[in-house]
Coordinates of N, CA and C in Angstrom, one line a residue:
Chain A
E1 N 9.8 0.5 -10.2 CA 8.8 0.2 -9.2 C 8.5 -1.3 -9.2
D2 N 8.5 -1.9 -8.1 CA 8.2 -3.3 -8.0 C 6.7 -3.5 -8.2
K3 N 6.4 -4.7 -8.9 CA 5.0 -4.9 -9.3 C 4.6 -6.4 -9.1
V4 N 3.5 -6.7 -8.6 CA 3.0 -8.1 -8.4 C 1.6 -8.2 -9.0
V5 N 1.4 -9.1 -9.9 CA 0.0 -9.3 -10.4 C -0.4 -10.8 -10.2
Q6 N -1.6 -10.9 -9.6 CA -2.1 -12.2 -9.2 C -3.3 -12.5 -10.1
S7 N -3.5 -13.8 -10.4 CA -4.6 -14.3 -11.2 C -5.0 -15.7 -10.7
P8 N -6.3 -16.0 -10.8 CA -7.4 -15.1 -11.1 C -7.7 -14.2 -10.0
L9 N -8.5 -13.2 -10.2 CA -8.9 -12.3 -9.1 C -9.8 -13.0 -8.1
S10 N -10.7 -13.9 -8.6 CA -11.5 -14.7 -7.7 C -11.8 -16.1 -8.4
L11 N -12.1 -17.0 -7.5 CA -12.2 -18.4 -7.9 C -13.2 -19.1 -7.0
V12 N -14.2 -19.8 -7.6 CA -15.2 -20.5 -6.8 C -15.1 -22.0 -7.2
V13 N -14.9 -22.8 -6.2 CA -14.7 -24.3 -6.5 C -15.6 -25.0 -5.5
H14 N -15.6 -26.4 -5.6 CA -16.3 -27.2 -4.7 C -15.3 -28.0 -3.9
E15 N -15.7 -28.4 -2.7 CA -14.8 -29.2 -1.8 C -14.2 -30.4 -2.6
G16 N -13.0 -30.6 -2.4 CA -12.3 -31.7 -3.1 C -11.6 -31.3 -4.4
D17 N -11.9 -30.2 -4.9 CA -11.2 -29.7 -6.1 C -9.8 -29.3 -5.8
T18 N -9.0 -29.3 -6.9 CA -7.6 -28.8 -6.8 C -7.6 -27.4 -7.5
V19 N -6.9 -26.5 -6.8 CA -6.8 -25.1 -7.4 C -5.3 -24.7 -7.6
T20 N -5.1 -23.9 -8.6 CA -3.8 -23.3 -8.8 C -3.9 -21.8 -8.9
L21 N -3.2 -21.1 -8.0 CA -3.2 -19.6 -8.0 C -1.9 -19.1 -8.5
N22 N -2.0 -18.0 -9.3 CA -0.8 -17.6 -10.0 C -0.3 -16.2 -9.5
C23 N 1.0 -16.0 -9.6 CA 1.6 -14.8 -9.2 C 2.7 -14.4 -10.1
S24 N 2.7 -13.3 -10.8 CA 3.8 -12.9 -11.6 C 4.3 -11.6 -11.1
Y25 N 5.6 -11.3 -11.3 CA 6.2 -10.2 -10.6 C 7.3 -9.5 -11.4
E26 N 7.5 -8.3 -11.1 CA 8.6 -7.5 -11.6 C 9.3 -6.9 -10.4
V27 N 10.5 -7.1 -10.2 CA 11.1 -6.6 -8.9 C 12.6 -6.3 -9.2
T28 N 13.1 -5.2 -8.6 CA 14.5 -4.9 -8.7 C 15.3 -5.7 -7.6
N29 N 16.3 -6.5 -8.1 CA 17.1 -7.3 -7.1 C 16.2 -8.1 -6.2
F30 N 15.6 -9.1 -6.8 CA 14.8 -10.1 -6.1 C 15.5 -10.7 -4.9
R31 N 14.7 -10.7 -3.8 CA 15.2 -11.4 -2.6 C 14.4 -12.6 -2.3
S32 N 13.1 -12.4 -2.2 CA 12.2 -13.5 -1.9 C 10.8 -13.2 -2.3
L33 N 10.0 -14.3 -2.4 CA 8.6 -14.2 -2.7 C 7.8 -14.9 -1.6
L34 N 6.7 -14.3 -1.1 CA 6.0 -14.9 0.0 C 4.5 -15.1 -0.4
W35 N 3.9 -16.1 0.2 CA 2.5 -16.3 0.1 C 1.9 -16.2 1.5
Y36 N 0.7 -15.4 1.6 CA 0.0 -15.3 2.8 C -1.5 -15.7 2.5
K37 N -2.1 -16.1 3.6 CA -3.6 -16.4 3.6 C -4.3 -15.3 4.4
Q38 N -5.3 -14.7 3.9 CA -6.0 -13.6 4.7 C -7.5 -14.0 4.8
E39 N -7.9 -14.4 6.0 CA -9.3 -14.8 6.2 C -10.1 -13.6 6.7
K40 N -9.8 -13.0 7.8 CA -10.5 -11.9 8.3 C -9.7 -10.6 8.1
K41 N -8.7 -10.5 9.0 CA -7.9 -9.3 8.9 C -6.4 -9.6 8.7
A42 N -5.8 -10.4 9.7 CA -4.4 -10.6 9.7 C -4.0 -11.6 8.6
P43 N -3.1 -11.2 7.6 CA -2.5 -12.2 6.7 C -1.7 -13.2 7.5
T44 N -1.9 -14.5 7.3 CA -1.0 -15.5 8.0 C -0.1 -16.1 7.0
F45 N 1.2 -16.2 7.4 CA 2.2 -16.7 6.6 C 2.1 -18.1 6.1
L46 N 2.3 -18.3 4.8 CA 2.3 -19.7 4.3 C 3.7 -20.2 3.9
F47 N 4.3 -19.5 2.9 CA 5.6 -19.9 2.4 C 6.4 -18.7 2.0
M48 N 7.7 -18.9 2.1 CA 8.7 -18.0 1.6 C 9.6 -18.8 0.6
L49 N 9.7 -18.2 -0.6 CA 10.5 -18.9 -1.7 C 11.6 -18.0 -2.1
T50 N 12.8 -18.5 -2.1 CA 14.0 -17.7 -2.6 C 14.7 -18.4 -3.7
S51 N 14.6 -19.7 -3.9 CA 15.3 -20.4 -4.9 C 14.4 -21.0 -5.9
S52 N 14.8 -20.9 -7.2 CA 14.0 -21.3 -8.3 C 13.9 -22.8 -8.3
G53 N 12.7 -23.3 -8.7 CA 12.5 -24.8 -8.9 C 12.4 -25.7 -7.7
I54 N 12.5 -25.1 -6.6 CA 12.4 -25.9 -5.3 C 11.0 -25.7 -4.8
E55 N 10.2 -26.9 -4.6 CA 8.9 -26.8 -4.2 C 8.9 -26.8 -2.6
K56 N 8.0 -25.8 -2.1 CA 7.8 -25.8 -0.7 C 6.4 -26.5 -0.5
K57 N 6.3 -27.3 0.5 CA 5.1 -28.1 0.7 C 4.7 -28.0 2.2
S58 N 3.4 -27.9 2.4 CA 2.8 -28.0 3.8 C 1.4 -28.5 3.7
G59 N 1.3 -29.8 4.0 CA 0.0 -30.5 4.0 C -0.5 -30.5 2.5
R60 N -1.7 -29.9 2.4 CA -2.3 -29.9 1.0 C -1.9 -28.7 0.2
L61 N -1.1 -27.8 0.8 CA -0.6 -26.6 0.0 C 0.8 -26.8 -0.4
S62 N 1.1 -26.4 -1.6 CA 2.5 -26.4 -2.1 C 2.7 -25.2 -3.0
S63 N 4.0 -24.8 -3.1 CA 4.3 -23.6 -4.0 C 5.6 -23.8 -4.6
I64 N 5.8 -23.2 -5.8 CA 7.0 -23.3 -6.5 C 7.3 -21.9 -7.1
L65 N 8.6 -21.6 -7.3 CA 9.0 -20.3 -7.9 C 9.8 -20.6 -9.2
D66 N 9.6 -19.8 -10.2 CA 10.3 -19.8 -11.4 C 11.0 -18.4 -11.6
K67 N 12.2 -18.3 -11.2 CA 12.9 -16.9 -11.2 C 13.2 -16.5 -12.7
K68 N 13.3 -17.5 -13.6 CA 13.6 -17.1 -15.0 C 12.4 -16.5 -15.6
E69 N 11.2 -17.1 -15.4 CA 9.9 -16.6 -16.0 C 9.2 -15.6 -15.0
L70 N 9.7 -15.4 -13.9 CA 9.2 -14.4 -12.9 C 7.8 -14.7 -12.5
F71 N 7.6 -15.9 -12.0 CA 6.3 -16.2 -11.5 C 6.3 -17.3 -10.4
S72 N 5.2 -17.4 -9.7 CA 5.1 -18.5 -8.7 C 3.7 -19.0 -8.8
I73 N 3.5 -20.2 -8.4 CA 2.1 -20.8 -8.3 C 1.9 -21.3 -6.9
L74 N 0.7 -21.3 -6.4 CA 0.3 -21.9 -5.1 C -0.8 -22.9 -5.5
N75 N -0.5 -24.1 -5.1 CA -1.5 -25.2 -5.4 C -2.1 -25.6 -4.0
I76 N -3.4 -25.9 -4.1 CA -4.1 -26.4 -3.0 C -4.9 -27.6 -3.5
T77 N -4.6 -28.8 -2.9 CA -5.3 -30.0 -3.3 C -6.4 -30.4 -2.3
A78 N -7.4 -31.1 -2.8 CA -8.5 -31.6 -1.9 C -9.0 -30.4 -1.1
T79 N -9.4 -29.4 -1.8 CA -9.8 -28.2 -1.0 C -11.0 -28.4 -0.1
Q80 N -11.0 -27.6 1.0 CA -12.0 -27.7 2.1 C -12.6 -26.3 2.2
T81 N -13.8 -26.2 2.9 CA -14.4 -24.9 3.0 C -13.5 -24.0 3.8
G82 N -12.7 -24.5 4.7 CA -11.8 -23.7 5.5 C -10.7 -23.1 4.7
D83 N -10.5 -23.5 3.5 CA -9.5 -22.9 2.6 C -10.0 -21.5 2.0
S84 N -11.3 -21.3 2.2 CA -11.9 -20.0 1.7 C -11.2 -18.8 2.3
A85 N -10.6 -18.0 1.5 CA -9.8 -16.8 2.0 C -9.3 -16.0 0.8
V86 N -8.7 -14.9 1.1 CA -7.9 -14.2 0.1 C -6.4 -14.7 0.2
Y87 N -5.9 -15.1 -0.9 CA -4.5 -15.5 -0.9 C -3.6 -14.4 -1.5
L88 N -2.7 -13.9 -0.8 CA -1.8 -12.8 -1.2 C -0.4 -13.3 -1.5
C89 N 0.1 -12.7 -2.6 CA 1.5 -13.0 -3.0 C 2.3 -11.6 -2.8
A90 N 3.5 -11.7 -2.3 CA 4.3 -10.5 -2.1 C 5.7 -10.8 -2.5
V91 N 6.4 -9.8 -2.9 CA 7.8 -9.9 -3.2 C 8.6 -8.9 -2.4
E92 N 9.8 -9.3 -2.1 CA 10.8 -8.4 -1.5 C 12.0 -8.2 -2.4
G93 N 12.2 -6.9 -2.7 CA 13.3 -6.6 -3.6 C 14.2 -5.5 -2.9
S94 N 15.0 -4.8 -3.6 CA 15.8 -3.8 -2.9 C 15.6 -2.4 -3.6
S95 N 14.5 -2.2 -4.3 CA 14.3 -0.9 -4.9 C 14.1 0.1 -3.8
G96 N 13.5 -0.3 -2.7 CA 13.3 0.6 -1.5 C 14.3 0.1 -0.5
S97 N 13.7 -0.1 0.7 CA 14.6 -0.7 1.8 C 14.7 -2.2 1.5
A98 N 15.5 -2.8 2.3 CA 15.7 -4.3 2.1 C 14.4 -5.0 2.5
R99 N 13.5 -4.4 3.3 CA 12.5 -5.2 3.9 C 11.1 -4.7 3.5
Q100 N 11.0 -4.0 2.4 CA 9.7 -3.5 1.9 C 9.1 -4.6 1.1
L101 N 7.9 -5.1 1.5 CA 7.2 -6.1 0.7 C 6.2 -5.4 -0.2
T102 N 6.1 -5.8 -1.5 CA 5.2 -5.4 -2.4 C 4.1 -6.5 -2.7
F103 N 2.9 -6.2 -2.4 CA 1.8 -7.2 -2.5 C 1.1 -7.1 -3.8
G104 N 0.5 -8.2 -4.2 CA -0.5 -8.2 -5.3 C -1.9 -7.9 -4.6
S105 N -2.9 -7.9 -5.5 CA -4.2 -7.6 -5.0 C -4.9 -8.8 -4.4
G106 N -4.3 -10.0 -4.6 CA -4.9 -11.2 -4.0 C -5.8 -11.9 -4.9
T107 N -6.0 -13.2 -4.6 CA -7.0 -14.1 -5.2 C -8.0 -14.5 -4.2
Q108 N -9.3 -14.1 -4.4 CA -10.4 -14.5 -3.5 C -10.8 -15.9 -3.8
L109 N -10.5 -16.9 -2.9 CA -10.9 -18.3 -3.2 C -12.1 -18.6 -2.3
T110 N -13.2 -19.1 -2.9 CA -14.4 -19.6 -2.2 C -14.5 -21.1 -2.5
V111 N -14.6 -21.8 -1.4 CA -14.8 -23.3 -1.6 C -16.2 -23.6 -1.0
L112 N -17.0 -24.1 -1.9 CA -18.4 -24.5 -1.6 C -18.5 -25.9 -1.1
P113 N -19.4 -26.2 -0.1 CA -19.5 -27.6 0.4 C -20.1 -28.5 -0.7
Chain B
G1 N 4.4 -11.2 23.7 CA 3.1 -11.9 23.5 C 3.1 -12.9 22.5
A2 N 1.9 -13.6 22.3 CA 1.9 -14.7 21.4 C 1.9 -14.2 19.9
G3 N 1.4 -13.1 19.7 CA 1.4 -12.6 18.3 C 1.4 -11.1 18.3
V4 N 1.3 -10.5 17.1 CA 1.2 -9.0 17.0 C -0.2 -8.6 17.4
S5 N -0.3 -7.6 18.2 CA -1.6 -7.1 18.6 C -1.7 -5.6 18.2
Q6 N -2.9 -5.2 17.8 CA -3.1 -3.8 17.4 C -4.4 -3.3 18.1
T7 N -4.3 -2.0 18.5 CA -5.5 -1.4 19.1 C -5.6 0.0 18.6
P8 N -6.9 0.5 18.4 CA -8.1 -0.3 18.6 C -8.3 -1.2 17.4
S9 N -9.3 -2.0 17.4 CA -9.6 -2.9 16.3 C -10.4 -2.1 15.2
N10 N -11.2 -1.1 15.7 CA -11.9 -0.3 14.8 C -11.8 1.2 15.3
K11 N -11.7 2.1 14.4 CA -11.7 3.5 14.8 C -12.5 4.3 13.8
V12 N -13.5 5.0 14.3 CA -14.3 5.9 13.4 C -14.0 7.3 13.9
T13 N -13.7 8.2 12.9 CA -13.4 9.6 13.3 C -14.0 10.5 12.2
E14 N -13.9 11.8 12.5 CA -14.4 12.7 11.5 C -13.3 13.4 10.8
K15 N -13.6 13.8 9.6 CA -12.6 14.4 8.7 C -12.0 15.6 9.5
G16 N -10.6 15.7 9.4 CA -9.9 16.8 10.1 C -9.4 16.4 11.5
K17 N -9.8 15.3 12.0 CA -9.4 14.9 13.4 C -8.0 14.2 13.3
Y18 N -7.4 14.1 14.5 CA -6.2 13.4 14.7 C -6.4 12.0 15.3
V19 N -5.7 11.0 14.8 CA -5.9 9.6 15.3 C -4.5 9.0 15.6
E20 N -4.5 8.1 16.5 CA -3.3 7.3 16.8 C -3.7 5.8 16.8
L21 N -2.8 5.1 16.2 CA -3.1 3.6 16.1 C -1.8 2.9 16.7
R22 N -2.1 1.9 17.5 CA -1.0 1.3 18.3 C -0.7 -0.1 17.8
C23 N 0.5 -0.5 17.9 CA 1.0 -1.8 17.5 C 1.9 -2.4 18.6
D24 N 1.6 -3.6 19.1 CA 2.5 -4.3 20.0 C 3.1 -5.5 19.2
P25 N 4.4 -5.5 18.9 CA 5.0 -6.6 18.1 C 5.2 -7.8 19.0
I26 N 5.5 -8.9 18.3 CA 5.9 -10.1 19.0 C 7.1 -9.8 19.9
S27 N 7.1 -10.3 21.1 CA 8.2 -10.0 22.0 C 9.5 -10.5 21.5
G28 N 10.5 -9.6 21.5 CA 11.8 -9.9 21.0 C 12.1 -9.6 19.6
H29 N 11.0 -9.2 18.9 CA 11.2 -8.8 17.4 C 11.7 -7.4 17.4
T30 N 12.8 -7.2 16.6 CA 13.4 -5.9 16.5 C 12.9 -5.1 15.4
A31 N 12.3 -5.8 14.4 CA 11.9 -5.1 13.2 C 10.3 -5.0 13.2
L32 N 9.8 -3.8 12.8 CA 8.4 -3.5 12.9 C 8.0 -2.8 11.6
Y33 N 6.9 -3.1 11.0 CA 6.4 -2.6 9.8 C 5.0 -2.1 9.9
W34 N 4.7 -1.0 9.2 CA 3.3 -0.6 9.0 C 2.9 -0.7 7.5
Y35 N 1.7 -1.2 7.3 CA 1.1 -1.3 6.0 C -0.3 -0.8 6.0
R36 N -0.8 -0.4 4.9 CA -2.2 0.1 4.7 C -2.9 -0.7 3.7
Q37 N -4.1 -1.2 4.0 CA -4.8 -2.1 3.0 C -6.2 -1.5 2.7
S38 N -6.4 -1.1 1.5 CA -7.7 -0.6 1.0 C -8.5 -1.8 0.5
L39 N -9.8 -1.6 0.5 CA -10.7 -2.7 0.1 C -10.4 -3.3 -1.3
G40 N -10.2 -4.6 -1.3 CA -10.0 -5.2 -2.6 C -8.5 -5.1 -3.1
Q41 N -7.7 -4.6 -2.2 CA -6.2 -4.5 -2.6 C -5.4 -5.2 -1.6
G42 N -4.1 -5.4 -2.0 CA -3.1 -6.0 -1.1 C -2.6 -4.9 -0.2
P43 N -1.9 -5.3 0.9 CA -1.3 -4.3 1.8 C -0.3 -3.4 1.0
E44 N -0.2 -2.1 1.4 CA 0.8 -1.2 0.8 C 1.7 -0.8 1.9
F45 N 3.0 -0.9 1.7 CA 4.1 -0.5 2.7 C 4.0 0.9 3.0
L46 N 4.1 1.2 4.3 CA 4.2 2.6 4.8 C 5.6 2.9 5.4
I47 N 6.0 2.1 6.4 CA 7.2 2.5 7.1 C 7.8 1.2 7.8
Y48 N 9.1 1.2 8.0 CA 9.8 0.1 8.6 C 10.7 0.6 9.7
F49 N 10.6 0.0 10.9 CA 11.5 0.4 12.0 C 12.5 -0.8 12.2
Q50 N 13.7 -0.4 12.5 CA 14.7 -1.4 13.0 C 15.1 -0.8 14.4
G51 N 14.6 -1.5 15.4 CA 14.8 -0.9 16.8 C 14.0 0.3 16.9
T52 N 14.6 1.4 17.4 CA 13.8 2.7 17.6 C 13.8 3.6 16.4
G53 N 14.6 3.3 15.4 CA 14.7 4.2 14.3 C 14.0 3.8 13.1
A54 N 13.4 4.7 12.3 CA 12.7 4.4 11.1 C 13.8 4.2 10.0
A55 N 13.9 2.9 9.6 CA 14.9 2.6 8.6 C 14.5 2.9 7.2
D56 N 13.1 3.0 7.0 CA 12.6 3.3 5.7 C 11.2 3.8 5.8
D57 N 11.0 5.1 5.5 CA 9.6 5.7 5.6 C 9.1 6.1 4.3
S58 N 9.7 5.5 3.2 CA 9.4 5.9 1.9 C 7.9 5.7 1.5
G59 N 7.2 4.8 2.2 CA 5.8 4.6 1.9 C 4.8 5.5 2.5
L60 N 5.2 6.4 3.4 CA 4.3 7.3 4.0 C 3.8 8.3 2.9
P61 N 2.4 8.4 2.8 CA 1.9 9.1 1.6 C 2.1 10.6 1.7
N62 N 2.2 11.2 2.9 CA 2.4 12.7 3.0 C 2.8 13.0 4.4
D63 N 3.0 14.3 4.7 CA 3.5 14.6 6.0 C 2.4 14.6 7.1
R64 N 1.2 14.2 6.7 CA 0.2 14.1 7.8 C 0.4 12.8 8.5
F65 N 1.2 11.9 8.0 CA 1.4 10.6 8.6 C 2.8 10.6 9.2
F66 N 2.8 10.0 10.5 CA 4.0 9.9 11.2 C 4.0 8.7 12.1
A67 N 5.1 8.1 12.4 CA 5.1 6.9 13.2 C 6.3 7.0 14.2
V68 N 6.2 6.4 15.4 CA 7.2 6.4 16.3 C 7.3 5.1 17.0
R69 N 8.5 4.8 17.5 CA 8.8 3.6 18.2 C 9.9 3.8 19.3
P70 N 9.5 4.6 20.3 CA 10.5 5.3 21.2 C 11.4 4.3 22.0
E71 N 10.8 3.1 22.3 CA 11.6 2.2 23.1 C 11.9 0.9 22.4
G72 N 11.7 0.9 21.1 CA 12.1 -0.2 20.3 C 11.1 -1.4 20.4
S73 N 9.9 -1.2 21.0 CA 8.9 -2.2 21.0 C 7.6 -1.7 20.5
V74 N 6.8 -1.2 21.3 CA 5.5 -0.6 20.8 C 5.7 0.5 19.8
S75 N 4.8 0.5 18.8 CA 4.9 1.6 17.8 C 3.5 2.3 17.7
T76 N 3.5 3.6 17.4 CA 2.3 4.3 17.2 C 2.3 5.0 15.9
L77 N 1.3 4.8 15.1 CA 1.1 5.5 13.8 C 0.2 6.6 14.0
K78 N 0.6 7.8 13.7 CA -0.2 9.0 14.0 C -0.6 9.6 12.6
I79 N -1.9 10.0 12.5 CA -2.4 10.6 11.3 C -3.1 11.9 11.7
Q80 N -2.6 13.0 11.2 CA -3.1 14.4 11.5 C -4.1 14.8 10.4
R81 N -5.1 15.6 10.7 CA -6.0 16.2 9.8 C -6.5 15.1 8.8
T82 N -7.1 14.1 9.4 CA -7.6 12.9 8.6 C -8.5 13.3 7.5
E83 N -8.4 12.6 6.4 CA -9.2 12.8 5.2 C -9.9 11.5 4.9
R84 N -11.0 11.6 4.1 CA -11.9 10.4 3.9 C -11.0 9.3 3.2
G85 N -10.1 9.8 2.3 CA -9.2 8.8 1.6 C -8.3 8.0 2.5
D86 N -8.2 8.4 3.8 CA -7.3 7.7 4.7 C -8.0 6.4 5.2
S87 N -9.3 6.3 5.0 CA -10.1 5.1 5.4 C -9.5 3.9 4.8
A88 N -9.1 2.9 5.7 CA -8.5 1.7 5.2 C -8.2 0.8 6.5
V89 N -7.7 -0.4 6.3 CA -7.2 -1.2 7.4 C -5.7 -1.0 7.5
Y90 N -5.3 -0.6 8.7 CA -3.9 -0.4 8.9 C -3.3 -1.6 9.6
L91 N -2.4 -2.3 8.9 CA -1.8 -3.5 9.4 C -0.4 -3.2 9.9
C92 N 0.0 -3.9 11.0 CA 1.3 -3.9 11.6 C 1.9 -5.3 11.5
A93 N 3.2 -5.4 11.2 CA 3.9 -6.7 11.2 C 5.2 -6.5 12.0
S94 N 5.7 -7.7 12.4 CA 7.0 -7.6 13.0 C 7.8 -8.8 12.6
S95 N 9.1 -8.7 12.6 CA 10.0 -9.9 12.3 C 11.2 -9.8 13.3
L96 N 11.8 -11.0 13.4 CA 12.8 -11.2 14.4 C 14.0 -10.2 14.4
R97 N 14.6 -10.1 13.2 CA 15.8 -9.2 13.1 C 15.7 -8.2 12.0
G98 N 14.8 -8.5 11.1 CA 14.7 -7.6 9.9 C 15.6 -8.0 8.8
S99 N 16.1 -9.2 8.8 CA 16.9 -9.7 7.7 C 16.0 -10.3 6.6
S100 N 16.6 -10.5 5.4 CA 15.7 -10.9 4.3 C 15.2 -12.3 4.4
T101 N 15.8 -13.1 5.4 CA 15.3 -14.4 5.6 C 14.2 -14.5 6.7
D102 N 13.9 -13.4 7.3 CA 12.9 -13.4 8.4 C 11.5 -13.2 7.8
T103 N 10.6 -13.9 8.4 CA 9.2 -13.8 8.0 C 8.6 -12.6 8.8
Q104 N 7.7 -11.9 8.0 CA 7.0 -10.8 8.7 C 5.6 -11.4 9.2
Y105 N 5.3 -11.3 10.4 CA 4.1 -11.7 11.0 C 3.2 -10.6 11.3
F106 N 1.9 -10.7 10.8 CA 1.0 -9.6 10.8 C 0.0 -9.6 12.0
G107 N -0.4 -8.4 12.4 CA -1.4 -8.3 13.4 C -2.8 -8.3 12.7
P108 N -3.9 -8.2 13.5 CA -5.2 -8.2 12.9 C -5.6 -6.9 12.3
G109 N -4.9 -5.8 12.5 CA -5.2 -4.6 11.9 C -6.1 -3.7 12.7
T110 N -6.1 -2.4 12.3 CA -7.1 -1.4 12.8 C -7.8 -0.9 11.6
R111 N -9.2 -1.1 11.6 CA -10.0 -0.5 10.5 C -10.3 0.9 10.9
L112 N -9.8 1.8 10.1 CA -10.0 3.3 10.3 C -11.1 3.7 9.3
T113 N -12.1 4.4 9.8 CA -13.1 5.0 8.9 C -13.2 6.5 9.2
V114 N -13.0 7.3 8.2 CA -13.0 8.7 8.3 C -14.3 9.2 7.7
L115 N -15.2 9.8 8.5 CA -16.5 10.2 7.9 C -16.4 11.7 7.4

């Protein structure tokens, strides 16, 4: 059974701080790892990572995957109050269908002004 | 449409009743997914459609849950004889072709409360 563990469960920082969110996984026949941001209801897509060691970057957010050690990190620099959300990590393997995502419980990030 | 839409946004029902939850995927997306998210947890996979057919329904918890997508676009998740444990946010997602390089885009969900 595929498994995703995220840490920390919650994090409170002040605007301008840099944060690192962690995601470790166990998956049969890894295909991809995805990061989503969930503010109210709909998770919004951030990154998809398939290759080890290649950093994906979008503005102040970046992410990297280590397929040997089975983990990924999501970095957010110069945090803003609008970054407050739950950040979800998910993996896609082939233990079920090719398109079944297994999610972690998320990291609740709160950015204080 | 511009994104995945789901109706209703909230549904309150009594134990034992039947409910239907609707999902409108992004126009042109052939793959559609249903997930269920309980408080403080990540979404859990329920079922995946490729076109009109259910390609994988291994996440449906029991035979009270059923989903259809008769014309390959809109999907309906049906729950019979609802139980209090069915209370959760039901999320729908769609992707262009359903290949492993496609991103799944999520709707805002339906919050189901079973009293």
